[in-house]
XYZ file of C-alpha atoms in Angstrom:
300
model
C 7.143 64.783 -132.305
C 9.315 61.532 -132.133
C 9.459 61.215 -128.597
C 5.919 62.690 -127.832
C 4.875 59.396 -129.927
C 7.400 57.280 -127.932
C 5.417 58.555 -124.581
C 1.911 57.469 -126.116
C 3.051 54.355 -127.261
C 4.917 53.191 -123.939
C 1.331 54.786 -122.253
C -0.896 52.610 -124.524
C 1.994 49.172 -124.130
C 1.744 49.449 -120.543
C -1.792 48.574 -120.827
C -1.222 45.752 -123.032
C 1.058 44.131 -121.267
C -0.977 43.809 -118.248
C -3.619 41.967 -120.451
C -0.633 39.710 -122.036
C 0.753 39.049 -118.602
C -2.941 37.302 -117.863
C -2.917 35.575 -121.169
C 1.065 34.301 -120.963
C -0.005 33.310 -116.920
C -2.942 30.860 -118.529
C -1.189 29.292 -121.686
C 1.967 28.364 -119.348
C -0.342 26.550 -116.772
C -3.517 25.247 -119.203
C -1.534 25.854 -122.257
C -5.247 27.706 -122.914
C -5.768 30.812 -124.919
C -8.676 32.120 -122.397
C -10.346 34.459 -125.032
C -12.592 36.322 -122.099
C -9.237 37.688 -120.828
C -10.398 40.690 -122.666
C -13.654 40.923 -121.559
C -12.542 40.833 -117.840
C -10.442 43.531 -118.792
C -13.495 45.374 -119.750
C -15.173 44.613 -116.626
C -12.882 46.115 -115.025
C -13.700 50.020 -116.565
C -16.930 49.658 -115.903
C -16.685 48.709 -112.710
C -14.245 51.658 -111.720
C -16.951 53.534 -113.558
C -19.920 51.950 -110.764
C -17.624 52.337 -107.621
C -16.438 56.222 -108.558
C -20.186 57.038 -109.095
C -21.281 55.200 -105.630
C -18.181 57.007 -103.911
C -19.178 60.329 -105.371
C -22.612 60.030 -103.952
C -21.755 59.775 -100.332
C -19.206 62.443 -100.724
C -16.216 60.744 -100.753
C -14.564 61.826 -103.814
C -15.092 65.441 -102.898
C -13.563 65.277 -99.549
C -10.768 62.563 -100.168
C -10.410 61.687 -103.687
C -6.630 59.691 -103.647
C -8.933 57.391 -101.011
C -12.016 57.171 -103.251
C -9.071 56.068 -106.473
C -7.027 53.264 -104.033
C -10.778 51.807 -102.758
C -12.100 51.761 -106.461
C -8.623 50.021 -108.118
C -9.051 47.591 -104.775
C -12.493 46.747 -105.267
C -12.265 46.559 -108.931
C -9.635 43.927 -108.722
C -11.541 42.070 -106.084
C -14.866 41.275 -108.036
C -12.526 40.889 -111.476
C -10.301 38.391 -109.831
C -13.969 36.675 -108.910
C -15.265 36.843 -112.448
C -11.693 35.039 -113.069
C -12.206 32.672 -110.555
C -15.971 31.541 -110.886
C -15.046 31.424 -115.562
C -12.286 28.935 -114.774
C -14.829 26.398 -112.057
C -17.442 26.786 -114.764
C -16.090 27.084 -118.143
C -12.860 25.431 -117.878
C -12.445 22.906 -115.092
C -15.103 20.681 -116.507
C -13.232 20.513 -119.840
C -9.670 19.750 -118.667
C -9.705 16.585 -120.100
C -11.586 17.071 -122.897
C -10.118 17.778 -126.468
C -7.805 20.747 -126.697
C -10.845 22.447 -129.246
C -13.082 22.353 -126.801
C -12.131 25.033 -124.150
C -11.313 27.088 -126.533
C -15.300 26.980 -127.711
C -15.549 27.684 -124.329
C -13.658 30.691 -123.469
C -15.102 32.544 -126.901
C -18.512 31.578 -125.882
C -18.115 32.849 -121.904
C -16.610 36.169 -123.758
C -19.356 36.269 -125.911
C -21.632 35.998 -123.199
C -19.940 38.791 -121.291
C -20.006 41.459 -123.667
C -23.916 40.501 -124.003
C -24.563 40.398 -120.146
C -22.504 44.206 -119.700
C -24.483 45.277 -123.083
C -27.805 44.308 -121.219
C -27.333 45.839 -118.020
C -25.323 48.728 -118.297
C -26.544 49.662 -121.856
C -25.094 49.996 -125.506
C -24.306 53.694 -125.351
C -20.662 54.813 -124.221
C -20.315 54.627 -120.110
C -18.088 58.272 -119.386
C -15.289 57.863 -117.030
C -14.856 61.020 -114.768
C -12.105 63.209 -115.652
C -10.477 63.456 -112.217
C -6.711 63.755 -113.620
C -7.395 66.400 -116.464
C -4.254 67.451 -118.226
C -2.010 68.567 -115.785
C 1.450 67.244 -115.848
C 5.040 68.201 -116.882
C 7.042 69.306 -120.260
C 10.499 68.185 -120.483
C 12.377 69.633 -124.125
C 9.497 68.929 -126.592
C 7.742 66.349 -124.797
C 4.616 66.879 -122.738
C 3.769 63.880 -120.394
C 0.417 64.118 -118.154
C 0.776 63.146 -114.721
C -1.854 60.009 -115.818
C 0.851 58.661 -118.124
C 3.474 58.730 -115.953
C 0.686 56.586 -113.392
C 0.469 54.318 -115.595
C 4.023 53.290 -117.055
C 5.013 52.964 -113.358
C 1.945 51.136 -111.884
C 2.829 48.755 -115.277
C 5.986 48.708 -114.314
C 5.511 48.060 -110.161
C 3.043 45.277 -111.287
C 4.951 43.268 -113.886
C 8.504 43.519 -111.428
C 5.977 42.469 -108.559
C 4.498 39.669 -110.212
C 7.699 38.495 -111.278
C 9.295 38.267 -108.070
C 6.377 36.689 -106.659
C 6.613 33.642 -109.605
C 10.545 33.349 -109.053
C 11.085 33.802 -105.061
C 7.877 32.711 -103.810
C 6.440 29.247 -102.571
C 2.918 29.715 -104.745
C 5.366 31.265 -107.186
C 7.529 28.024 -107.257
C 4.705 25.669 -107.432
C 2.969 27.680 -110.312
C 6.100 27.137 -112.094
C 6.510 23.187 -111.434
C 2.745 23.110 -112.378
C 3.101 24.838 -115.917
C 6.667 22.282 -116.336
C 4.691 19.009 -115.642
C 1.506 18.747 -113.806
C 1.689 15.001 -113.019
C 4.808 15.428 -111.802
C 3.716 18.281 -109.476
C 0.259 16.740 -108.303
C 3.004 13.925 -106.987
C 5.323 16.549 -105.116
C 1.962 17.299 -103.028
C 0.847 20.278 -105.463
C -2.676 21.032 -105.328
C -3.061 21.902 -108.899
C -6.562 22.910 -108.734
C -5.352 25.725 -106.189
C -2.597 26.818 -108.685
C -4.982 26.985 -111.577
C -7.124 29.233 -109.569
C -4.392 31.223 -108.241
C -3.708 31.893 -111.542
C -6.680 33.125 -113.048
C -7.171 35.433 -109.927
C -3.874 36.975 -110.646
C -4.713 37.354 -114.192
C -7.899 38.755 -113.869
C -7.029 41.402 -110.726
C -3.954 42.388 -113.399
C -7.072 42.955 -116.295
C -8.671 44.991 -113.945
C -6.234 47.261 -113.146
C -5.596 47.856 -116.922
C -9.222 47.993 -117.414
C -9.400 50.856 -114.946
C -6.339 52.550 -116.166
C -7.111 52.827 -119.674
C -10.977 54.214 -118.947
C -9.129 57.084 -117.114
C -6.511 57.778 -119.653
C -9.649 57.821 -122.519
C -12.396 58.937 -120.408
C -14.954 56.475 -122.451
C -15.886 53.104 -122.219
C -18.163 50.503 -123.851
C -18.954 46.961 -123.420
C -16.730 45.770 -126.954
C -13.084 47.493 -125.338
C -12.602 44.066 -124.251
C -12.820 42.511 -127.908
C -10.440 44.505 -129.145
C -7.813 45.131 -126.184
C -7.948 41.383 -125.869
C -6.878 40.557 -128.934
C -4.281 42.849 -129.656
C -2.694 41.787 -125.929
C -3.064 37.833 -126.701
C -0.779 39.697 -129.911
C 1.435 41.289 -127.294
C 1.692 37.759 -125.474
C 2.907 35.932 -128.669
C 5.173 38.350 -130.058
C 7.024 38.275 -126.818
C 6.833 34.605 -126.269
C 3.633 33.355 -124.674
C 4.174 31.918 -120.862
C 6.719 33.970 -120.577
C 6.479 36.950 -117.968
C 9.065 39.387 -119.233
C 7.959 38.438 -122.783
C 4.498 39.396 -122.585
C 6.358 42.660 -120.673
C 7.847 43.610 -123.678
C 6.007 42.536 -126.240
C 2.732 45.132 -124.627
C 5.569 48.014 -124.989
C 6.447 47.054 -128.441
C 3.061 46.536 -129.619
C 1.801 50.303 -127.965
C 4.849 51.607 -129.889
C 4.504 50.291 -133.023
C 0.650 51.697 -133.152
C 1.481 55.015 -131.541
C 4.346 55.673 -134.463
C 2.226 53.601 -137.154
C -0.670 56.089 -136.396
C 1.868 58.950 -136.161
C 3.415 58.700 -139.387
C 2.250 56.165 -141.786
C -1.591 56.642 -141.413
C -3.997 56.090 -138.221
C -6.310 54.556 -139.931
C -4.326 51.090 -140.224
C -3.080 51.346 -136.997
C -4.477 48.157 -136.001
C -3.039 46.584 -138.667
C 0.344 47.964 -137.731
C 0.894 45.262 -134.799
C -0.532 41.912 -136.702
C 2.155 42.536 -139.253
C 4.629 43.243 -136.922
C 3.558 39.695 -135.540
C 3.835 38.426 -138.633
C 7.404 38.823 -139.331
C 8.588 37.950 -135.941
C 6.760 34.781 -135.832
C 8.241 33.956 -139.480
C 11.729 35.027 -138.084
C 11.380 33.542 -134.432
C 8.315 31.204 -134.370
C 8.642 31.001 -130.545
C 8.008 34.467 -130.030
C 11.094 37.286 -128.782
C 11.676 35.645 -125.307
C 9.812 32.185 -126.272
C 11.178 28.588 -126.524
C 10.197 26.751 -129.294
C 8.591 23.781 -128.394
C 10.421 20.419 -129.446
C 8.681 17.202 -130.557
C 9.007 14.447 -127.786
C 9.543 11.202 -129.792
């Protein structure tokens, strides 16, 4: 039972901390909380959901399905990683100077707006996600673990070692990084720090997507207020492991997914929500900087 919960949780934290990893990318650049993080995230399902149908139509599916899978997760990142793009020239570019209160108005009102524009064109009812994977999958002593799981802990995995790699040993990578130190600084070096900015909400949003996509096949249902929810339970994930920090928002996702999964399992589901704010709570009181965070000092 213990280790069937363990599988679940790491499952569910996988998802989460792709979301954190978009949230940690932001606040270390903009040191912004984008609240539509989430709702890109839930752009991404449906989207998945509009590609698989369009690919089912003209056959695809049927005759080549792993095809019809790699073109939707491709496409899906491509118009999220647009959404990500065209929020941050609209919503947030305009405000960079402005006072630190008023992006944030911003962000909640462009994920407010979001949920509204998916509710109005793709309906209120739940969108289903075809059940292409099923059950099938492998036992191992007690544990059962569906071939979709195991997708998704390593595609979590792949992602988060990729993206890490790309921050540390890249050029992009290395200017992202002088950027979220000290943007003056950078823009002197020859840094185009409207390019970073971008770069980063395109990564961000194409790493939504993918979660977006992954969790609509692991439940099979979607709706336009997943993103609410997911999003703030990630920007959770993101501060408990220390926000801006890659490996932090890494682990923070896993412990987050765990903590619900054995909450649910054997305290009682119906607080499982709960289960990860308090967990929050008493890291934050312990370690205010989050697990892998710094805490930041007071320049006098």
């Amino acid at each position: 039972m213990f280790l069937q919960q363990l599988i679940n949780g790491l499952t569910l934290g996988s998802v989460y901390a792709l979301i954190a990893l978009g949230y940690s990318m932001v606040y270390g650049i903009l040191e912004l909380i984008n609240f539509a993080h989430g709702e890109i995230y839930m752009l991404g399902a449906y989207l998945g959901i509009i590609f698989l149908a369009f690919f089912t139509a003209v056959g695809l599916t049927a005759h080549n399905l792993p095809l019809a899978l790699m073109l939707t997760f491709v496409l899906s990142i491509i118009f999220c990683s647009s959404y990500g793009f065209t929020i941050e020239k609209i919503a947030y570019k305009p405000l960079r100077n402005a006072p630190r209160l008023s992006p944030l108005i911003s962000a909640i009102g462009v994920s407010i707006f979001l949920q509204n524009y998916v509710m109005l064109t793709q309906g209120a009812t739940d969108k289903v996600f075809p059940a292409f994977f099923g059950v099938a999958g492998f036992q191992f002593m007690s544990v059962r673990m569906t071939y979709l799981q195991l997708f998704i802990i390593l595609s979590s995995a792949v992602l988060t070692i990729a993206l890490r790699l790309f921050v540390r040993k890249t050029r992009m990578g290395k200017a992202m990084r002088a950027v979220a130190q000290d943007k003056t600084m950078a823009s002197l070096v020859g840094i185009n720090i409207d390019t970073i900015i971008s770069l980063t909400f395109i990564i961000g949003s194409g790493l939504a997507a993918v979660a977006g996509l992954m969790v609509a096949m692991y439940y099979g249902l979607v709706n336009y207020s997943i993103g609410y929810v997911a999003g703030i339970k990630a920007f959770t994930a993101a501060v408990l492991g220390g926000i801006g920090s890659i490996r932090g928002a890494m682990f923070g996702g896993l412990l987050l997914g765990l903590v619900e999964s054995l909450g649910g399992s054997y305290i009682s589901g119906e607080y499982k929500d709960a289960y990860a704010f308090v967990i929050l709570i008493i890291i934050l009181l312990v370690k205010p900087g989050g697990l892998f965070g710094k805490a930041d000092l007071e320049k006098v």
